[in-house]
Amino acid sequence: MSQQVTKDMTFAQVMRMHQDAVKVLAKYNLGCVGCMGAQNESLEQGCGAHGLNVDDVVRDLNALF
């Protein structure tokens, strides 16, 4: 069964799922690797705070799998 990213996952969870997740997040100017909020903040929360469409980010992350 393949893995799937959901908008309620934290950034840290997603970055542990695939090594290239950081590259996808960087495409959206999300510097999650150095962010303290990455451990607790969901993709939906973080994307909302940065004015991004979470569905676009989740789609691109899931393309890794």
mmCIF file of N, CA and C in Angstrom:
data_model
loop_
_atom_site.group_PDB
_atom_site.id
_atom_site.type_symbol
_atom_site.label_atom_id
_atom_site.label_comp_id
_atom_site.label_asym_id
_atom_site.label_seq_id
_atom_site.Cartn_x
_atom_site.Cartn_y
_atom_site.Cartn_z
ATOM 1 N N MET A 1 0.853 -1.183 0.000
ATOM 2 C CA MET A 1 0.000 0.000 0.000
ATOM 3 C C MET A 1 0.894 1.241 0.000
ATOM 4 N N SER A 2 0.596 2.156 -0.885
ATOM 5 C CA SER A 2 1.431 3.348 -0.963
ATOM 6 C C SER A 2 1.043 4.354 0.104
ATOM 7 N N GLN A 3 2.009 5.179 0.447
ATOM 8 C CA GLN A 3 1.777 6.214 1.448
ATOM 9 C C GLN A 3 1.033 7.369 0.806
ATOM 10 N N GLN A 4 0.304 8.101 1.643
ATOM 11 C CA GLN A 4 -0.407 9.264 1.142
ATOM 12 C C GLN A 4 -0.322 10.392 2.156
ATOM 13 N N VAL A 5 -0.034 11.568 1.659
ATOM 14 C CA VAL A 5 0.037 12.772 2.478
ATOM 15 C C VAL A 5 -1.376 13.339 2.595
ATOM 16 N N THR A 6 -1.731 13.790 3.798
ATOM 17 C CA THR A 6 -3.018 14.443 4.018
ATOM 18 C C THR A 6 -2.762 15.806 4.659
ATOM 19 N N LYS A 7 -3.730 16.697 4.536
ATOM 20 C CA LYS A 7 -3.534 18.062 5.016
ATOM 21 C C LYS A 7 -3.484 18.174 6.538
ATOM 22 N N ASP A 8 -3.893 17.125 7.243
ATOM 23 C CA ASP A 8 -3.835 17.174 8.705
ATOM 24 C C ASP A 8 -2.512 16.658 9.262
ATOM 25 N N MET A 9 -1.620 16.175 8.403
ATOM 26 C CA MET A 9 -0.294 15.724 8.854
ATOM 27 C C MET A 9 0.571 16.930 9.182
ATOM 28 N N THR A 10 1.512 16.728 10.104
ATOM 29 C CA THR A 10 2.454 17.805 10.401
ATOM 30 C C THR A 10 3.538 17.826 9.330
ATOM 31 N N PHE A 11 4.201 18.967 9.242
ATOM 32 C CA PHE A 11 5.308 19.086 8.293
ATOM 33 C C PHE A 11 6.389 18.057 8.608
ATOM 34 N N ALA A 12 6.647 17.838 9.886
ATOM 35 C CA ALA A 12 7.677 16.878 10.287
ATOM 36 C C ALA A 12 7.330 15.466 9.819
ATOM 37 N N GLN A 13 6.070 15.085 9.947
ATOM 38 C CA GLN A 13 5.655 13.757 9.483
ATOM 39 C C GLN A 13 5.909 13.601 7.987
ATOM 40 N N VAL A 14 5.541 14.612 7.237
ATOM 41 C CA VAL A 14 5.687 14.567 5.786
ATOM 42 C C VAL A 14 7.164 14.500 5.398
ATOM 43 N N MET A 15 7.998 15.273 6.061
ATOM 44 C CA MET A 15 9.423 15.276 5.724
ATOM 45 C C MET A 15 10.080 13.939 6.038
ATOM 46 N N ARG A 16 9.540 13.206 7.009
ATOM 47 C CA ARG A 16 10.063 11.870 7.322
ATOM 48 C C ARG A 16 9.611 10.825 6.303
ATOM 49 N N MET A 17 8.544 11.101 5.589
ATOM 50 C CA MET A 17 7.985 10.132 4.643
ATOM 51 C C MET A 17 8.818 9.982 3.376
ATOM 52 N N HIS A 18 9.416 11.077 2.924
ATOM 53 C CA HIS A 18 10.175 11.035 1.658
ATOM 54 C C HIS A 18 11.246 12.113 1.694
ATOM 55 N N GLN A 19 12.436 11.748 1.278
ATOM 56 C CA GLN A 19 13.558 12.693 1.330
ATOM 57 C C GLN A 19 13.356 13.909 0.428
ATOM 58 N N ASP A 20 12.568 13.783 -0.628
ATOM 59 C CA ASP A 20 12.350 14.904 -1.533
ATOM 60 C C ASP A 20 11.189 15.800 -1.130
ATOM 61 N N ALA A 21 10.531 15.499 -0.016
ATOM 62 C CA ALA A 21 9.439 16.351 0.460
ATOM 63 C C ALA A 21 9.950 17.764 0.724
ATOM 64 N N VAL A 22 11.176 17.881 1.201
ATOM 65 C CA VAL A 22 11.766 19.190 1.483
ATOM 66 C C VAL A 22 11.841 20.025 0.198
ATOM 67 N N LYS A 23 12.159 19.377 -0.924
ATOM 68 C CA LYS A 23 12.244 20.090 -2.203
ATOM 69 C C LYS A 23 10.865 20.600 -2.636
ATOM 70 N N VAL A 24 9.847 19.785 -2.430
ATOM 71 C CA VAL A 24 8.487 20.201 -2.790
ATOM 72 C C VAL A 24 8.071 21.384 -1.915
ATOM 73 N N LEU A 25 8.345 21.307 -0.623
ATOM 74 C CA LEU A 25 7.983 22.400 0.280
ATOM 75 C C LEU A 25 8.754 23.671 -0.072
ATOM 76 N N ALA A 26 10.007 23.514 -0.475
ATOM 77 C CA ALA A 26 10.817 24.676 -0.862
ATOM 78 C C ALA A 26 10.258 25.350 -2.107
ATOM 79 N N LYS A 27 9.662 24.568 -2.989
ATOM 80 C CA LYS A 27 9.030 25.121 -4.194
ATOM 81 C C LYS A 27 7.958 26.150 -3.812
ATOM 82 N N TYR A 28 7.348 25.949 -2.663
ATOM 83 C CA TYR A 28 6.312 26.860 -2.162
ATOM 84 C C TYR A 28 6.874 27.866 -1.145
ATOM 85 N N ASN A 29 8.187 27.964 -1.081
ATOM 86 C CA ASN A 29 8.871 28.866 -0.145
ATOM 87 C C ASN A 29 8.560 28.549 1.309
ATOM 88 N N LEU A 30 8.393 27.272 1.595
ATOM 89 C CA LEU A 30 8.173 26.819 2.965
ATOM 90 C C LEU A 30 9.492 26.259 3.489
ATOM 91 N N GLY A 31 10.135 26.992 4.358
ATOM 92 C CA GLY A 31 11.417 26.577 4.921
ATOM 93 C C GLY A 31 11.218 25.745 6.171
ATOM 94 N N CYS A 32 10.562 24.635 6.018
ATOM 95 C CA CYS A 32 10.118 23.833 7.159
ATOM 96 C C CYS A 32 11.245 23.147 7.930
ATOM 97 N N VAL A 33 12.345 22.889 7.274
ATOM 98 C CA VAL A 33 13.428 22.162 7.936
ATOM 99 C C VAL A 33 13.913 22.908 9.165
ATOM 100 N N GLY A 34 14.038 24.202 9.086
ATOM 101 C CA GLY A 34 14.542 24.975 10.208
ATOM 102 C C GLY A 34 13.468 25.595 11.082
ATOM 103 N N CYS A 35 12.221 25.282 10.809
ATOM 104 C CA CYS A 35 11.116 25.918 11.528
ATOM 105 C C CYS A 35 10.717 25.101 12.751
ATOM 106 N N MET A 36 10.632 25.764 13.885
ATOM 107 C CA MET A 36 10.220 25.082 15.123
ATOM 108 C C MET A 36 8.774 24.580 15.031
ATOM 109 N N GLY A 37 7.936 25.279 14.264
ATOM 110 C CA GLY A 37 6.534 24.891 14.142
ATOM 111 C C GLY A 37 6.319 23.621 13.350
ATOM 112 N N ALA A 38 7.324 23.173 12.629
ATOM 113 C CA ALA A 38 7.178 22.000 11.769
ATOM 114 C C ALA A 38 6.808 20.737 12.548
ATOM 115 N N GLN A 39 7.174 20.685 13.802
ATOM 116 C CA GLN A 39 6.867 19.505 14.613
ATOM 117 C C GLN A 39 5.391 19.396 14.952
ATOM 118 N N ASN A 40 4.719 20.519 15.099
ATOM 119 C CA ASN A 40 3.335 20.510 15.567
ATOM 120 C C ASN A 40 2.330 21.090 14.591
ATOM 121 N N GLU A 41 2.795 21.832 13.615
ATOM 122 C CA GLU A 41 1.894 22.524 12.703
ATOM 123 C C GLU A 41 1.495 21.613 11.542
ATOM 124 N N SER A 42 0.183 21.540 11.279
ATOM 125 C CA SER A 42 -0.284 20.728 10.159
ATOM 126 C C SER A 42 -0.020 21.453 8.844
ATOM 127 N N LEU A 43 -0.046 20.698 7.766
ATOM 128 C CA LEU A 43 0.103 21.305 6.448
ATOM 129 C C LEU A 43 -0.971 22.365 6.236
ATOM 130 N N GLU A 44 -2.178 22.066 6.647
ATOM 131 C CA GLU A 44 -3.280 23.017 6.465
ATOM 132 C C GLU A 44 -3.025 24.318 7.232
ATOM 133 N N GLN A 45 -2.554 24.202 8.458
ATOM 134 C CA GLN A 45 -2.257 25.394 9.262
ATOM 135 C C GLN A 45 -1.126 26.207 8.641
ATOM 136 N N GLY A 46 -0.051 25.542 8.282
ATOM 137 C CA GLY A 46 1.111 26.226 7.726
ATOM 138 C C GLY A 46 0.827 26.868 6.386
ATOM 139 N N CYS A 47 0.126 26.148 5.531
ATOM 140 C CA CYS A 47 -0.202 26.710 4.220
ATOM 141 C C CYS A 47 -1.136 27.899 4.378
ATOM 142 N N GLY A 48 -2.091 27.790 5.287
ATOM 143 C CA GLY A 48 -2.990 28.912 5.540
ATOM 144 C C GLY A 48 -2.252 30.137 6.032
ATOM 145 N N ALA A 49 -1.290 29.927 6.911
ATOM 146 C CA ALA A 49 -0.517 31.038 7.467
ATOM 147 C C ALA A 49 0.343 31.717 6.396
ATOM 148 N N HIS A 50 0.696 30.954 5.357
ATOM 149 C CA HIS A 50 1.533 31.491 4.286
ATOM 150 C C HIS A 50 0.724 31.869 3.045
ATOM 151 N N GLY A 51 -0.603 31.790 3.154
ATOM 152 C CA GLY A 51 -1.460 32.169 2.030
ATOM 153 C C GLY A 51 -1.403 31.210 0.855
ATOM 154 N N LEU A 52 -1.126 29.934 1.138
ATOM 155 C CA LEU A 52 -1.012 28.929 0.089
ATOM 156 C C LEU A 52 -2.233 28.021 0.068
ATOM 157 N N ASN A 53 -2.514 27.455 -1.086
ATOM 158 C CA ASN A 53 -3.587 26.474 -1.210
ATOM 159 C C ASN A 53 -3.045 25.116 -0.781
ATOM 160 N N VAL A 54 -3.544 24.594 0.319
ATOM 161 C CA VAL A 54 -3.048 23.331 0.870
ATOM 162 C C VAL A 54 -3.257 22.178 -0.101
ATOM 163 N N ASP A 55 -4.324 22.222 -0.877
ATOM 164 C CA ASP A 55 -4.590 21.132 -1.820
ATOM 165 C C ASP A 55 -3.500 21.049 -2.894
ATOM 166 N N ASP A 56 -2.986 22.187 -3.319
ATOM 167 C CA ASP A 56 -1.883 22.190 -4.296
ATOM 168 C C ASP A 56 -0.627 21.567 -3.700
ATOM 169 N N VAL A 57 -0.320 21.931 -2.472
ATOM 170 C CA VAL A 57 0.870 21.407 -1.801
ATOM 171 C C VAL A 57 0.739 19.906 -1.577
ATOM 172 N N VAL A 58 -0.413 19.464 -1.093
ATOM 173 C CA VAL A 58 -0.651 18.030 -0.852
ATOM 174 C C VAL A 58 -0.558 17.245 -2.166
ATOM 175 N N ARG A 59 -1.120 17.782 -3.235
ATOM 176 C CA ARG A 59 -1.055 17.114 -4.546
ATOM 177 C C ARG A 59 0.404 16.906 -4.966
ATOM 178 N N ASP A 60 1.212 17.959 -4.837
ATOM 179 C CA ASP A 60 2.612 17.853 -5.248
ATOM 180 C C ASP A 60 3.399 16.906 -4.344
ATOM 181 N N LEU A 61 3.089 16.903 -3.063
ATOM 182 C CA LEU A 61 3.754 15.964 -2.151
ATOM 183 C C LEU A 61 3.367 14.528 -2.483
ATOM 184 N N ASN A 62 2.104 14.286 -2.763
ATOM 185 C CA ASN A 62 1.671 12.928 -3.084
ATOM 186 C C ASN A 62 2.229 12.438 -4.419
ATOM 187 N N ALA A 63 2.620 13.353 -5.294
ATOM 188 C CA ALA A 63 3.234 12.956 -6.564
ATOM 189 C C ALA A 63 4.578 12.259 -6.329
ATOM 190 N N LEU A 64 5.163 12.443 -5.140
ATOM 191 C CA LEU A 64 6.425 11.761 -4.803
ATOM 192 C C LEU A 64 6.222 10.261 -4.678
ATOM 193 N N PHE A 65 5.012 9.844 -4.394
ATOM 194 C CA PHE A 65 4.723 8.422 -4.189
ATOM 195 C C PHE A 65 4.047 7.877 -5.404
#
